[in-house]
Structure formats: structure tokens, C-alpha cells
Amino acid sequence: SEMLVLERLVRTPDEPISYFELGDILWKDKPDDFSLWALSRITYKLRNKLRQNGLSENYVKNVRGEGYLYTRLP
């Protein structure tokens, strides 16, 4: 699921992707399973994987009240 989020974020760098759009990607078959907490955990795991692979976790940023974005400048 982290890869689904990363794939979507890198398609439009520096543009926030809404929580709900990411939720549609992750829980398309079960929209009632969507939660901001679960999405937050997924992005937390994604940032950890970036860090473990020698990249900055700051590539993935939370835009409060909007969603997440991928930035090319960590």
C-alpha cells in the first residue's frame, strides 16, 4: 500500500493529493475502511522505508487539511 501512495504522489510532484483521493486508491473496494489514521500510518511506513534506503523522509510531506505531496527538494 505504501507503493500505491508513492506512485500516485510522484506523478504530480509538489502538488498535494487529497486524503480522499489517496483513500480511493487504497480502499477502492472497501470505501468504508477509509480512515485518516490508517492513511497516516501508511505514510509513516513509507517515510521509514525511504529513510532505510538512504533517502530523506522529507520527500513526502503532509499538507494540513489537504493531503500529502511528494517534493523533489527534501
mmCIF file of C-alpha atoms in Angstrom:
data_model
loop_
_atom_site.group_PDB
_atom_site.id
_atom_site.type_symbol
_atom_site.label_atom_id
_atom_site.label_comp_id
_atom_site.label_asym_id
_atom_site.label_seq_id
_atom_site.Cartn_x
_atom_site.Cartn_y
_atom_site.Cartn_z
ATOM 1 C CA SER A 1 0.000 0.000 0.000
ATOM 2 C CA GLU A 2 2.929 2.350 0.588
ATOM 3 C CA MET A 3 3.952 1.857 -3.034
ATOM 4 C CA LEU A 4 0.468 2.803 -4.254
ATOM 5 C CA VAL A 5 0.697 6.067 -2.340
ATOM 6 C CA LEU A 6 4.229 6.800 -3.544
ATOM 7 C CA GLU A 7 3.337 6.008 -7.154
ATOM 8 C CA ARG A 8 0.445 8.475 -7.025
ATOM 9 C CA LEU A 9 2.428 11.204 -5.284
ATOM 10 C CA VAL A 10 5.397 11.131 -7.673
ATOM 11 C CA ARG A 11 3.124 11.537 -10.714
ATOM 12 C CA THR A 12 2.481 15.155 -9.739
ATOM 13 C CA PRO A 13 5.423 16.399 -7.672
ATOM 14 C CA ASP A 14 4.906 19.440 -5.464
ATOM 15 C CA GLU A 15 1.113 19.200 -5.816
ATOM 16 C CA PRO A 16 -0.922 17.994 -2.837
ATOM 17 C CA ILE A 17 -3.041 14.898 -3.371
ATOM 18 C CA SER A 18 -6.124 14.914 -1.192
ATOM 19 C CA TYR A 19 -6.597 12.450 1.621
ATOM 20 C CA PHE A 20 -9.739 11.266 -0.120
ATOM 21 C CA GLU A 21 -8.073 10.629 -3.476
ATOM 22 C CA LEU A 22 -5.409 8.567 -1.736
ATOM 23 C CA GLY A 23 -8.170 6.811 0.182
ATOM 24 C CA ASP A 24 -9.909 5.950 -3.087
ATOM 25 C CA ILE A 25 -6.682 4.379 -4.335
ATOM 26 C CA LEU A 26 -6.072 2.381 -1.171
ATOM 27 C CA TRP A 27 -9.616 1.348 -0.294
ATOM 28 C CA LYS A 28 -11.355 1.393 -3.672
ATOM 29 C CA ASP A 29 -13.100 -1.925 -2.972
ATOM 30 C CA LYS A 30 -13.942 -1.058 0.644
ATOM 31 C CA PRO A 31 -14.504 2.706 0.929
ATOM 32 C CA ASP A 32 -15.921 2.298 4.446
ATOM 33 C CA ASP A 33 -12.442 1.187 5.595
ATOM 34 C CA PHE A 34 -11.016 4.661 4.871
ATOM 35 C CA SER A 35 -9.597 6.473 7.871
ATOM 36 C CA LEU A 36 -7.189 9.351 8.227
ATOM 37 C CA TRP A 37 -5.407 7.392 10.948
ATOM 38 C CA ALA A 38 -4.789 4.439 8.609
ATOM 39 C CA LEU A 39 -3.581 6.783 5.857
ATOM 40 C CA SER A 40 -1.263 8.455 8.346
ATOM 41 C CA ARG A 41 0.197 5.060 9.313
ATOM 42 C CA ILE A 42 0.783 4.175 5.677
ATOM 43 C CA THR A 43 2.666 7.414 5.027
ATOM 44 C CA TYR A 44 4.638 6.862 8.249
ATOM 45 C CA LYS A 45 5.720 3.445 6.952
ATOM 46 C CA LEU A 46 6.531 4.957 3.559
ATOM 47 C CA ARG A 47 8.776 7.575 5.152
ATOM 48 C CA ASN A 48 10.537 4.891 7.173
ATOM 49 C CA LYS A 49 11.212 2.876 4.017
ATOM 50 C CA LEU A 50 12.631 5.955 2.313
ATOM 51 C CA ARG A 51 14.932 6.566 5.281
ATOM 52 C CA GLN A 52 16.017 2.902 5.418
ATOM 53 C CA ASN A 53 17.018 3.158 1.767
ATOM 54 C CA GLY A 54 19.190 6.210 2.308
ATOM 55 C CA LEU A 55 16.660 8.814 1.181
ATOM 56 C CA SER A 56 15.182 11.672 3.120
ATOM 57 C CA GLU A 57 11.785 11.076 4.677
ATOM 58 C CA ASN A 58 11.057 14.721 3.855
ATOM 59 C CA TYR A 59 10.227 13.783 0.256
ATOM 60 C CA VAL A 60 6.703 13.010 1.480
ATOM 61 C CA LYS A 61 5.014 15.902 3.243
ATOM 62 C CA ASN A 62 1.663 16.363 4.902
ATOM 63 C CA VAL A 63 -0.264 19.434 3.787
ATOM 64 C CA ARG A 64 -2.504 20.035 6.772
ATOM 65 C CA GLY A 65 -6.167 19.843 5.930
ATOM 66 C CA GLU A 66 -5.487 18.880 2.292
ATOM 67 C CA GLY A 67 -3.448 15.733 1.829
ATOM 68 C CA TYR A 68 0.092 14.665 1.054
ATOM 69 C CA LEU A 69 2.628 15.689 -1.540
ATOM 70 C CA TYR A 70 5.907 14.469 -2.934
ATOM 71 C CA THR A 71 8.599 17.083 -3.232
ATOM 72 C CA ARG A 72 11.757 16.838 -5.274
ATOM 73 C CA LEU A 73 13.569 19.014 -2.743
ATOM 74 C CA PRO A 74 13.569 17.337 0.675
#
